[in-house]
Structure formats: structure tokens, C-alpha cells
Tab-separated table of C-alpha atoms and ligand atoms in Angstrom:
chain	number	residue	atom	x	y	z
B	1	UNK	CA	53.839	97.690	-125.328
B	2	UNK	CA	55.539	94.448	-124.328
B	3	UNK	CA	56.227	95.723	-120.842
B	4	UNK	CA	52.634	96.748	-120.316
B	5	UNK	CA	51.582	93.228	-121.194
B	6	UNK	CA	54.130	91.760	-118.811
B	7	UNK	CA	52.948	93.893	-115.933
B	8	UNK	CA	49.535	92.378	-116.141
B	9	UNK	CA	50.759	88.849	-116.539
B	10	UNK	CA	52.624	88.281	-113.269
B	11	UNK	CA	50.318	88.863	-110.294
B	12	UNK	CA	51.475	91.430	-107.730
B	13	UNK	CA	51.759	88.794	-105.023
B	14	UNK	CA	53.941	86.513	-107.176
B	15	UNK	CA	56.883	85.072	-105.251
B	16	UNK	CA	60.322	85.712	-106.709
B	17	UNK	CA	63.228	84.086	-104.976
B	18	UNK	CA	65.797	81.327	-104.839
B	19	UNK	CA	66.359	77.954	-103.218
B	20	UNK	CA	69.092	76.354	-101.156
B	21	UNK	CA	69.502	73.068	-99.277
B	22	UNK	CA	71.114	72.651	-95.859
B	23	UNK	CA	73.899	70.229	-96.749
B	24	UNK	CA	74.854	72.145	-99.874
B	25	UNK	CA	75.459	75.480	-98.179
B	26	UNK	CA	75.444	75.454	-94.371
B	27	UNK	CA	78.840	73.931	-93.654
B	28	UNK	CA	79.636	71.588	-90.788
B	29	UNK	CA	76.795	69.149	-91.436
B	30	UNK	CA	77.398	65.622	-90.168
B	31	UNK	CA	75.107	63.155	-91.867
B	32	UNK	CA	75.129	60.025	-94.056
B	33	UNK	CA	76.318	62.107	-96.987
B	34	UNK	CA	79.271	63.762	-95.248
B	35	UNK	CA	80.438	60.346	-94.014
B	36	UNK	CA	80.273	59.008	-97.565
B	37	UNK	CA	82.171	62.028	-98.918
B	38	UNK	CA	85.125	61.412	-96.648
B	39	UNK	CA	85.195	57.722	-97.442
B	40	UNK	CA	85.198	58.189	-101.222
B	41	UNK	CA	86.785	61.593	-101.871
B	42	UNK	CA	90.080	60.090	-103.030
B	43	UNK	CA	88.451	57.541	-105.273
B	44	UNK	CA	86.142	60.137	-106.796
B	45	UNK	CA	89.136	62.355	-107.543
B	46	UNK	CA	91.063	59.487	-109.136
B	47	UNK	CA	88.181	58.414	-111.352
B	48	UNK	CA	87.004	61.922	-112.292
B	49	UNK	CA	88.386	61.727	-115.836
B	50	UNK	CA	86.298	58.609	-116.509
B	51	UNK	CA	83.090	60.353	-115.510
B	52	UNK	CA	83.831	63.889	-116.670
B	53	UNK	CA	86.621	63.682	-119.253
B	54	UNK	CA	84.117	64.020	-122.113
B	55	UNK	CA	82.778	67.382	-120.917
B	56	UNK	CA	83.608	70.305	-123.248
B	57	UNK	CA	85.037	72.268	-120.316
B	58	UNK	CA	87.111	69.371	-118.935
B	59	UNK	CA	90.344	71.354	-119.194
B	60	UNK	CA	88.881	74.138	-117.092
B	61	UNK	CA	87.574	71.876	-114.358
B	62	UNK	CA	90.263	69.172	-114.416
B	63	UNK	CA	92.411	70.451	-111.548
B	64	UNK	CA	89.455	70.824	-109.244
B	65	UNK	CA	87.693	67.626	-110.306
B	66	UNK	CA	90.899	65.638	-109.675
B	67	UNK	CA	91.387	67.012	-106.193
B	68	UNK	CA	89.867	65.045	-103.273
B	69	UNK	CA	88.947	68.330	-101.530
B	70	UNK	CA	86.415	68.952	-104.257
B	71	UNK	CA	84.341	66.028	-102.982
B	72	UNK	CA	84.086	67.159	-99.361
B	73	UNK	CA	81.304	69.555	-98.361
B	74	UNK	CA	83.265	70.632	-95.244
B	75	UNK	CA	82.725	74.299	-94.435
B	76	UNK	CA	80.115	74.568	-97.144
B	77	UNK	CA	79.738	78.232	-98.010
B	78	UNK	CA	79.245	78.975	-94.314
B	79	UNK	CA	75.643	79.876	-94.841
B	80	UNK	CA	74.926	78.645	-91.306
B	81	UNK	CA	77.082	81.488	-90.083
B	82	UNK	CA	76.341	84.112	-92.734
B	83	UNK	CA	72.663	83.562	-93.389
B	84	UNK	CA	71.660	87.101	-92.406
B	85	UNK	CA	74.065	88.593	-94.938
B	86	UNK	CA	72.735	86.135	-97.506
B	87	UNK	CA	69.172	87.268	-96.788
B	88	UNK	CA	70.326	90.864	-97.263
B	89	UNK	CA	71.818	89.880	-100.609
B	90	UNK	CA	68.518	88.230	-101.558
B	91	UNK	CA	66.734	91.492	-100.799
B	92	UNK	CA	69.154	93.341	-103.044
B	93	UNK	CA	68.032	91.008	-105.804
B	94	UNK	CA	64.459	92.206	-105.147
B	95	UNK	CA	63.376	88.793	-103.892
B	96	UNK	CA	60.393	88.279	-101.618
B	97	UNK	CA	60.857	84.549	-100.962
B	98	UNK	CA	63.516	81.972	-100.155
B	99	UNK	CA	63.435	78.207	-99.973
B	100	UNK	CA	65.689	76.393	-97.500
B	101	UNK	CA	65.847	72.972	-95.884
B	102	UNK	CA	66.070	71.744	-92.314
B	103	UNK	CA	69.112	69.615	-91.535
B	104	UNK	CA	67.638	66.612	-89.719
B	105	UNK	CA	71.035	65.573	-88.332
B	106	UNK	CA	71.362	68.923	-86.578
B	107	UNK	CA	68.068	68.888	-84.764
B	108	UNK	CA	68.033	65.157	-83.934
B	109	UNK	CA	71.678	64.110	-83.750
B	110	UNK	CA	70.755	60.920	-81.866
B	111	UNK	CA	67.486	59.089	-82.095
B	112	UNK	CA	64.960	60.840	-79.853
B	113	UNK	CA	67.532	63.408	-78.669
B	114	UNK	CA	66.632	66.884	-79.835
B	115	UNK	CA	69.092	69.737	-79.873
B	116	UNK	CA	67.359	72.877	-78.550
B	117	UNK	CA	70.117	75.174	-79.802
B	118	UNK	CA	69.711	73.912	-83.376
B	119	UNK	CA	65.934	74.215	-83.216
B	120	UNK	CA	66.421	77.756	-82.010
B	121	UNK	CA	68.792	78.369	-84.897
B	122	UNK	CA	66.095	77.535	-87.449
B	123	UNK	CA	63.517	79.570	-85.517
B	124	UNK	CA	65.750	82.614	-85.669
B	125	UNK	CA	66.538	81.841	-89.285
B	126	UNK	CA	62.830	81.969	-90.154
B	127	UNK	CA	62.280	85.087	-88.048
B	128	UNK	CA	65.163	86.883	-89.766
B	129	UNK	CA	63.689	86.000	-93.133
B	130	UNK	CA	60.298	87.324	-92.102
B	131	UNK	CA	61.815	90.561	-90.798
B	132	UNK	CA	63.094	91.185	-94.280
B	133	UNK	CA	59.742	90.382	-95.916
B	134	UNK	CA	61.123	87.193	-97.379
B	135	UNK	CA	58.486	84.435	-97.454
B	136	UNK	CA	60.055	81.254	-96.062
B	137	UNK	CA	59.486	78.047	-98.061
B	138	UNK	CA	60.435	75.401	-95.534
B	139	UNK	CA	61.688	72.160	-97.061
B	140	UNK	CA	61.683	69.332	-94.524
B	141	UNK	CA	63.936	66.879	-96.305
B	142	UNK	CA	66.544	67.465	-98.988
B	143	UNK	CA	68.245	64.035	-99.048
B	144	UNK	CA	70.524	64.171	-96.012
B	145	UNK	CA	69.823	62.138	-92.872
B	146	UNK	CA	71.387	61.477	-89.502
B	147	UNK	CA	73.524	58.347	-89.623
B	148	UNK	CA	71.523	56.671	-86.846
B	149	UNK	CA	68.592	56.714	-89.294
B	150	UNK	CA	70.527	55.399	-92.303
B	151	UNK	CA	72.176	52.753	-90.080
B	152	UNK	CA	68.679	51.391	-89.598
B	153	UNK	CA	68.195	51.305	-93.372
B	154	UNK	CA	66.778	54.811	-93.918
B	155	UNK	CA	63.767	55.012	-96.207
B	156	UNK	CA	64.373	51.518	-97.556
B	157	UNK	CA	62.702	50.156	-94.399
B	158	UNK	CA	59.034	50.988	-94.070
B	159	UNK	CA	59.080	50.556	-90.283
B	160	UNK	CA	61.566	53.443	-90.112
B	161	UNK	CA	58.826	55.848	-91.110
B	162	UNK	CA	58.010	56.189	-87.406
B	163	UNK	CA	61.293	58.076	-86.991
B	164	UNK	CA	60.442	60.310	-89.915
B	165	UNK	CA	57.062	60.995	-88.281
B	166	UNK	CA	58.787	62.022	-85.065
B	167	UNK	CA	61.016	64.387	-86.991
B	168	UNK	CA	58.046	65.901	-88.826
B	169	UNK	CA	56.106	66.182	-85.575
B	170	UNK	CA	59.007	68.129	-84.080
B	171	UNK	CA	58.957	70.524	-87.012
B	172	UNK	CA	55.189	70.844	-86.680
B	173	UNK	CA	55.531	71.634	-82.967
B	174	UNK	CA	58.472	73.986	-83.172
B	175	UNK	CA	59.009	75.509	-86.583
B	176	UNK	CA	55.814	76.123	-88.544
B	177	UNK	CA	54.160	78.881	-86.514
B	178	UNK	CA	55.545	81.546	-88.754
B	179	UNK	CA	55.525	79.530	-91.972
B	180	UNK	CA	52.804	79.248	-94.633
B	181	UNK	CA	54.451	76.957	-97.204
B	182	UNK	CA	56.059	73.592	-96.552
B	183	UNK	CA	57.765	71.260	-98.999
B	184	UNK	CA	57.996	67.837	-97.393
B	185	UNK	CA	60.393	66.066	-99.735
B	186	UNK	CA	62.751	67.156	-102.475
B	187	UNK	CA	62.783	65.132	-105.702
B	188	UNK	CA	61.839	61.650	-104.498
B	189	UNK	CA	62.446	60.262	-108.008
B	190	UNK	CA	66.008	61.595	-108.250
B	191	UNK	CA	66.911	60.500	-104.720
B	192	UNK	CA	65.579	56.962	-104.993
B	193	UNK	CA	66.976	56.448	-108.505
B	194	UNK	CA	70.444	57.830	-107.754
B	195	UNK	CA	70.822	56.081	-104.406
B	196	UNK	CA	69.165	52.731	-105.170
B	197	UNK	CA	69.028	52.223	-108.947
B	198	UNK	CA	72.079	53.753	-110.614
B	199	UNK	CA	74.070	53.519	-107.383
B	200	UNK	CA	75.799	56.875	-107.809
B	201	UNK	CA	74.848	58.178	-104.380
B	202	UNK	CA	74.968	56.709	-100.922
B	203	UNK	CA	74.178	53.916	-100.121
B	204	UNK	CA	75.183	53.090	-103.725
B	205	UNK	CA	72.772	50.256	-104.354
B	206	UNK	CA	71.698	49.076	-107.782
B	207	UNK	CA	68.535	47.143	-107.080
B	208	UNK	CA	65.342	47.776	-109.007
B	209	UNK	CA	63.064	46.446	-106.296
B	210	UNK	CA	64.789	48.405	-103.573
B	211	UNK	CA	64.500	51.530	-105.700
B	212	UNK	CA	60.752	51.012	-106.172
B	213	UNK	CA	60.370	50.302	-102.501
B	214	UNK	CA	62.118	53.524	-101.472
B	215	UNK	CA	60.105	55.474	-104.034
B	216	UNK	CA	56.897	54.062	-102.569
B	217	UNK	CA	58.000	54.598	-98.952
B	218	UNK	CA	58.689	58.241	-99.753
B	219	UNK	CA	55.117	58.598	-101.009
B	220	UNK	CA	53.938	57.183	-97.670
B	221	UNK	CA	56.341	59.506	-95.861
B	222	UNK	CA	54.806	62.479	-97.634
B	223	UNK	CA	51.247	61.439	-96.833
B	224	UNK	CA	52.050	60.941	-93.171
B	225	UNK	CA	53.861	64.254	-92.994
B	226	UNK	CA	50.899	65.959	-94.632
B	227	UNK	CA	48.540	64.608	-91.972
B	228	UNK	CA	50.802	65.573	-89.080
B	229	UNK	CA	51.372	69.093	-90.378
B	230	UNK	CA	47.719	69.738	-91.222
B	231	UNK	CA	46.649	68.512	-87.790
B	232	UNK	CA	48.903	71.154	-86.251
B	233	UNK	CA	48.128	73.941	-88.691
B	234	UNK	CA	45.279	73.425	-91.161
B	235	UNK	CA	46.077	76.582	-93.119
B	236	UNK	CA	49.564	75.382	-94.045
B	237	UNK	CA	50.082	74.906	-97.795
B	238	UNK	CA	51.941	71.649	-98.385
B	239	UNK	CA	53.513	69.980	-101.394
B	240	UNK	CA	56.689	68.369	-102.664
B	241	UNK	CA	59.411	69.662	-104.968
B	242	UNK	CA	59.180	67.278	-107.920
B	243	UNK	CA	61.901	66.971	-110.521
B	244	UNK	CA	59.778	67.041	-113.666
B	245	UNK	CA	61.267	66.825	-117.122
B	246	UNK	CA	59.722	68.119	-120.306
B	247	UNK	CA	59.686	64.717	-121.990
B	248	UNK	CA	59.195	64.690	-125.762
B	249	UNK	CA	59.221	62.171	-128.587
B	250	UNK	CA	62.343	62.460	-130.698
B	251	UNK	CA	60.372	61.498	-133.812
B	252	UNK	CA	56.838	62.778	-133.270
B	253	UNK	CA	54.245	60.233	-134.467
B	254	UNK	CA	56.723	57.362	-134.430
B	255	UNK	CA	54.980	54.629	-132.430
B	256	UNK	CA	58.010	53.586	-130.404
B	257	UNK	CA	59.027	57.142	-129.609
B	258	UNK	CA	55.504	58.061	-128.616
B	259	UNK	CA	55.258	55.016	-126.385
B	260	UNK	CA	58.625	55.712	-124.691
B	261	UNK	CA	57.558	59.299	-124.155
B	262	UNK	CA	54.228	58.356	-122.614
B	263	UNK	CA	55.847	55.771	-120.374
B	264	UNK	CA	58.572	58.125	-119.176
B	265	UNK	CA	56.145	60.959	-118.577
B	266	UNK	CA	54.017	58.685	-116.474
B	267	UNK	CA	56.754	56.923	-114.593
B	268	UNK	CA	59.209	59.786	-114.043
B	269	UNK	CA	56.846	62.756	-113.770
B	270	UNK	CA	53.416	61.633	-112.699
B	271	UNK	CA	53.616	58.372	-110.773
B	272	UNK	CA	54.646	59.904	-107.471
B	273	UNK	CA	52.442	62.974	-107.814
B	274	UNK	CA	49.448	60.714	-108.499
B	275	UNK	CA	50.151	58.808	-105.264
B	276	UNK	CA	50.045	62.008	-103.223
B	277	UNK	CA	47.566	64.209	-105.061
B	278	UNK	CA	44.948	64.017	-102.327
B	279	UNK	CA	47.633	65.093	-99.885
B	280	UNK	CA	48.994	68.137	-101.707
B	281	UNK	CA	47.938	71.760	-101.872
B	282	UNK	CA	50.344	72.625	-104.664
B	283	UNK	CA	52.805	71.091	-107.091
B	284	UNK	CA	56.414	72.226	-106.795
B	285	UNK	CA	58.338	71.829	-110.040
B	286	UNK	CA	62.104	71.600	-110.250
B	287	UNK	CA	62.775	72.123	-113.940
B	288	UNK	CA	66.182	71.480	-115.508
B	289	UNK	CA	65.630	69.056	-118.361
B	290	UNK	CA	63.930	68.668	-121.705
B	291	UNK	CA	64.541	65.078	-122.728
B	292	UNK	CA	63.851	63.510	-126.116
B	293	UNK	CA	63.061	59.803	-126.126
B	294	UNK	CA	63.298	57.343	-128.933
B	295	UNK	CA	63.003	53.589	-129.579
B	296	UNK	CA	63.040	51.415	-126.493
B	297	UNK	CA	63.081	54.217	-123.918
B	298	UNK	CA	66.399	55.614	-125.037
B	299	UNK	CA	67.172	59.232	-124.234
B	300	UNK	CA	68.704	61.243	-127.067
B	301	UNK	CA	68.960	64.952	-126.489
B	302	UNK	CA	70.551	67.460	-128.880
B	303	UNK	CA	74.280	67.996	-128.292
B	304	UNK	CA	74.084	71.766	-127.885
B	305	UNK	CA	73.655	73.999	-126.035
B	306	UNK	CA	74.882	72.344	-122.837
B	307	UNK	CA	75.748	73.766	-119.428
B	308	UNK	CA	78.967	73.098	-117.479
B	309	UNK	CA	77.639	69.708	-116.387
B	310	UNK	CA	76.970	68.747	-120.007
B	311	UNK	CA	73.193	69.013	-119.453
B	312	UNK	CA	71.275	69.945	-122.593
B	313	UNK	CA	69.502	73.288	-122.085
B	314	UNK	CA	66.012	74.018	-123.386
B	315	UNK	CA	64.617	76.571	-120.918
B	316	UNK	CA	61.488	77.154	-123.004
B	317	UNK	CA	60.562	73.512	-122.353
B	318	UNK	CA	59.120	74.771	-119.105
B	319	UNK	CA	56.045	76.014	-120.986
B	320	UNK	CA	54.701	72.671	-122.267
B	321	UNK	CA	55.623	71.108	-118.940
B	322	UNK	CA	53.584	73.721	-117.083
B	323	UNK	CA	50.603	73.122	-119.377
B	324	UNK	CA	50.772	69.368	-118.863
B	325	UNK	CA	51.188	69.613	-115.099
B	326	UNK	CA	48.324	72.061	-114.754
B	327	UNK	CA	45.930	70.114	-116.958
B	328	UNK	CA	46.661	66.923	-115.039
B	329	UNK	CA	46.473	68.165	-111.430
B	330	UNK	CA	44.715	71.526	-111.510
B	331	UNK	CA	46.685	72.604	-108.441
B	332	UNK	CA	48.653	75.817	-107.966
B	333	UNK	CA	52.238	75.503	-109.134
B	334	UNK	CA	55.467	76.826	-107.709
B	335	UNK	CA	58.689	76.557	-109.641
B	336	UNK	CA	60.723	75.337	-106.688
B	337	UNK	CA	64.039	75.023	-108.576
B	338	UNK	CA	65.327	76.013	-111.986
B	339	UNK	CA	68.795	77.033	-113.089
B	340	UNK	CA	72.087	76.232	-114.777
B	341	UNK	CA	75.607	75.182	-113.852
B	342	UNK	CA	77.401	78.090	-115.482
B	343	UNK	CA	80.629	79.234	-113.842
B	344	UNK	CA	81.258	81.971	-116.433
B	345	UNK	CA	77.673	83.220	-116.372
B	346	UNK	CA	77.521	82.722	-120.100
B	347	UNK	CA	74.013	81.244	-120.348
B	348	UNK	CA	72.211	82.149	-117.131
B	349	UNK	CA	70.709	85.398	-118.303
B	350	UNK	CA	69.419	83.814	-121.526
B	351	UNK	CA	68.046	80.915	-119.477
B	352	UNK	CA	66.243	83.344	-117.157
B	353	UNK	CA	64.823	85.361	-120.045
B	354	UNK	CA	63.443	82.249	-121.726
B	355	UNK	CA	62.104	80.977	-118.426
B	356	UNK	CA	60.253	84.200	-117.746
B	357	UNK	CA	58.714	84.079	-121.226
B	358	UNK	CA	57.728	80.429	-120.660
B	359	UNK	CA	55.978	81.423	-117.410
B	360	UNK	CA	54.278	84.362	-119.116
B	361	UNK	CA	52.937	82.063	-121.812
B	362	UNK	CA	51.622	79.633	-119.222
B	363	UNK	CA	50.085	82.423	-117.118
B	364	UNK	CA	48.379	83.766	-120.210
B	365	UNK	CA	46.845	80.289	-120.627
B	366	UNK	CA	45.525	80.560	-117.060
B	367	UNK	CA	48.001	78.143	-115.536
B	368	UNK	CA	48.118	79.093	-111.886
B	369	UNK	CA	51.803	79.743	-111.152
B	370	UNK	CA	52.343	81.366	-107.760
B	371	UNK	CA	56.099	81.726	-107.602
B	372	UNK	CA	59.532	81.155	-109.061
B	373	UNK	CA	62.514	80.048	-106.953
B	374	UNK	CA	65.803	79.911	-108.800
B	375	UNK	CA	68.439	77.264	-108.125
B	376	UNK	CA	70.400	78.566	-106.478
B	377	UNK	CA	70.908	81.642	-104.342
B	378	UNK	CA	74.547	80.672	-103.788
B	379	UNK	CA	77.223	78.578	-105.404
B	380	UNK	CA	77.004	75.339	-103.486
B	381	UNK	CA	78.125	71.764	-102.972
B	382	UNK	CA	76.783	69.897	-105.976
B	383	UNK	CA	76.421	66.404	-104.445
B	384	UNK	CA	78.577	63.766	-106.163
B	385	UNK	CA	80.140	66.392	-108.455
B	386	UNK	CA	81.397	68.439	-105.531
B	387	UNK	CA	82.368	72.079	-105.721
B	388	UNK	CA	83.264	72.784	-109.332
B	389	UNK	CA	79.746	73.306	-110.769
B	390	UNK	CA	78.470	76.824	-110.094
B	391	UNK	CA	74.717	77.290	-109.885
B	392	UNK	CA	74.692	80.483	-107.818
B	393	UNK	CA	73.143	83.822	-108.609
B	394	UNK	CA	75.720	84.848	-106.046
B	395	UNK	CA	79.214	83.577	-106.777
B	396	UNK	CA	81.027	82.434	-103.652
B	397	UNK	CA	84.796	82.604	-103.402
B	398	UNK	CA	85.584	79.762	-100.992
B	399	UNK	CA	89.318	80.490	-101.178
B	400	UNK	CA	89.015	84.107	-100.127
B	401	UNK	CA	86.820	84.638	-97.105
B	402	UNK	CA	83.699	83.114	-98.657
B	403	UNK	CA	82.895	86.447	-100.304
B	404	UNK	CA	79.628	86.669	-102.195
B	405	UNK	CA	79.404	88.536	-105.520
B	406	UNK	CA	76.229	88.915	-107.528
B	407	UNK	CA	76.772	87.553	-111.045
B	408	UNK	CA	75.721	89.872	-113.915
B	409	UNK	CA	72.742	87.622	-114.655
B	410	UNK	CA	71.576	88.062	-111.049
B	411	UNK	CA	71.690	91.831	-111.408
B	412	UNK	CA	69.753	91.542	-114.632
B	413	UNK	CA	67.112	89.419	-112.869
B	414	UNK	CA	66.862	91.912	-110.003
B	415	UNK	CA	66.024	94.688	-112.474
B	416	UNK	CA	63.656	92.520	-114.430
B	417	UNK	CA	61.662	91.627	-111.304
B	418	UNK	CA	61.046	95.336	-110.705
B	419	UNK	CA	59.588	95.647	-114.205
B	420	UNK	CA	57.322	92.602	-114.099
T	1	BGC	C1	68.572	69.238	-106.527
T	1	BGC	C2	69.642	70.190	-106.044
T	1	BGC	C3	70.795	70.188	-107.029
T	1	BGC	C4	70.279	70.652	-108.363
T	1	BGC	C5	71.340	70.722	-109.452
T	1	BGC	C6	68.298	69.310	-108.001
T	1	BGC	O1	68.076	68.031	-108.493
T	1	BGC	O2	67.399	69.359	-105.771
T	1	BGC	O3	70.034	69.812	-104.763
T	1	BGC	O4	71.860	70.959	-106.590
T	1	BGC	O5	69.310	69.748	-108.819
T	1	BGC	O6	71.840	69.462	-109.722
């Protein structure tokens, strides 16, 4: 009975797949982030206990988190070299879509100097995906930039948007022929907050105004990219991947908690999307967090269950978030990222089950969800945390020939997709 219902709920052309980002998997990327890694690897290793010592699994991760190698992306998981095998693995998981990002520093290593071999690489990459009936979701920018661009101030300088436009134009000219879906920017809120407000990420600034400025410039960057891409290919479907949290009041009906919740929902979730809504065909949602707010905008989430990064897990929170996003924008939705850091694959299957139910509920309420892309296809370089968190459906053994092994939860998902 249940299965019959499910069959009707997910449309036949629903996209099932996973996401990756160039710097996190390719290996050999040389950009502002890789420079920063090398500069701070030792310091990050030495101070790991201060940042991570409180995690329940600290004992398990200690050796890795205290090693400088952990903080260097280096060879990545050699996806640049092994992408065809990775696409084959994706097919084995019954996927029909993959999201990936273009590494700007590869195709424009110097300002105005384009590398034809790297452009060809991404062309072949897309063609190989297509050959396997995997729909490519091309993400233009997932946080890494060539150093010539960040030396000029990156997105903190509005005048630099001309360089971004040139980059987007190049993609429009060379890489979108065989592509139907483009994500311009990944998580503008997370990038601008982590790089310019909390100062955790390069260039490690802690300036409110700079943060707001970058946030705003990224909205302009999206709009300009939208115009360039549409001019080249009007049928292209364009959006961003937004990190949206299911934000709730800790004490429902308490005035302070309700106010904090409303403010956070607006500022964190909607502000950027409102700025670009006339320039978006869909909303991409990266869902990881349900956050409870109380008092003067203070976040207080339950203590369990948490994933390896200590992030509170409430996968079913996707449902109210989908309802809210749909009722506000009335645009098709893709889940562009969703997953857990779970090295032992203890929670992933449960997370996936709950997520599928959350999508079914939303679909039954006529929310237009077109696809689900899990984070991530592969274990990958988790930014400032480095290599110890494992988000992959495919585990990667970096010590032994970069072998890929489907985790049990991935096999479960592959079977489930067949049923849905
Ligand atoms: C990012 C990914 C990251 C994931 C897990 C998202 O915010 O887009 O690059 O690996 O979260 O932290």
C-alpha cells in the first residue's frame, strides 16, 4: 500500500543524484584556498583541540585532526583523474543527475589568459556525464578563486565583478551547449559570513560591513551572470544553491523567540533570494540544519542526535522548510545538497529515509520539487575541517589507491530509488 502511494508521489522525471565541488574532490587545485591551507596547516593542527576537543568523537578523530596533512587538500580524491569511474559508480547508485563545479583557477589561471586544455577537460567531463544519462548540474562558483582575483580583493570589491562577468561569459561561450541547469553561486550566506564575519575562512576578516558588502556584491554577481547566460541560451534554467535552515522558535509563542525566529528566517534564508528572485528559474536548497532560536537571537539546538561534526540532526525539518520556501517564491525547487558527516555510516540511512518522507509530504502538498542531490557523492575535503569528516555515499580510502567503496546507506538509497 505504502509503496503504491510512493510510486505516484515522485514524478518519473525526478532527478536523483549527488553533488561535489571542484576544490573538495579534484586534487591539484591552485587557488586562494589552497594557498591559505599551506600557510595555516600547522597552526590548524596545533589548535584543533580548542575547536574540536568537545566533540563526542574527539578520541576517534584526534590523530587526524592534529596532523597538518589533514588541512591540505593536495591530491584531493583525484576526481579530476578518475571522474569517469566516479560517474560509473553514480550509475550503479541508480542516479540520473550529478552536480559539479567549475574550478575558475584552472580555466583562467591568469587574468584574461584562458587554458584551452582545462576548458576541454570540462567539456569532456560534461559529455561523459551525458553519455551515461546523467543530467549535469553545472555550478559556476563554489567558493574557490584564482589568486589574481583575490589579490584584487575578490568579491569585496564591486569593480571586480567585471572579472566575474568575463569568467561567466567564457562558461556561456564554451560550456553550456549541452547543459540545461546552471547554479551560479553556492551558499552566498555561508561564504560571506565565514570569510568576512566570523573570520574562519580566507581572507579571515571579521567586519560586519565588509560581510554585508560581499553578500550584496554576490547578489549583483548572480544577476549579472543570469543576464549573460540567458543571452547566450534562453532555455537555460538558472538558480543558486542556497543554504537554508529550518529555523524555529525554541519556545513557540514567546515574543522574543518568535521575533528572533522571524529575523533569522528573513536575514539568513530569504534576504538573498529576495534580491535575486526576478533572476532565478528555480530555488536550490542546501539543507543541513534545523535551528531553534531563543531570546536575543541565540541559537539553542537539542544536544542529540548529532553527526560527526557535532551538528544537530533533524532531517524531517526539510518538510516545513520546503513548505515555507514554496509558499514564498512559488518557484520549482531542487535539493542541491543534503547529507551528514558520518564516517561509520551510523545515521546516513535514517537521514535519507526521513528526507525522502519529508519530500513525499511536501510533494503531496503540491510543492514542486524537481530533484534531490545528496552531499556528497564522495568523501571529500571539508574546508577548514580538512579530511576527517566523511560525507560520501562512496567512501574513499586516500591511503590505499583512492579506492571507492559504496557505503551501506548508499546501497540502500540505490534500491530505494528503483522503488520510488
Ligand atoms: C557546502 C559544501 C560542504 C557541506 C558540508 C555546504 O555548506 O556547500 O561544500 O562540504 O556544506 O559542510
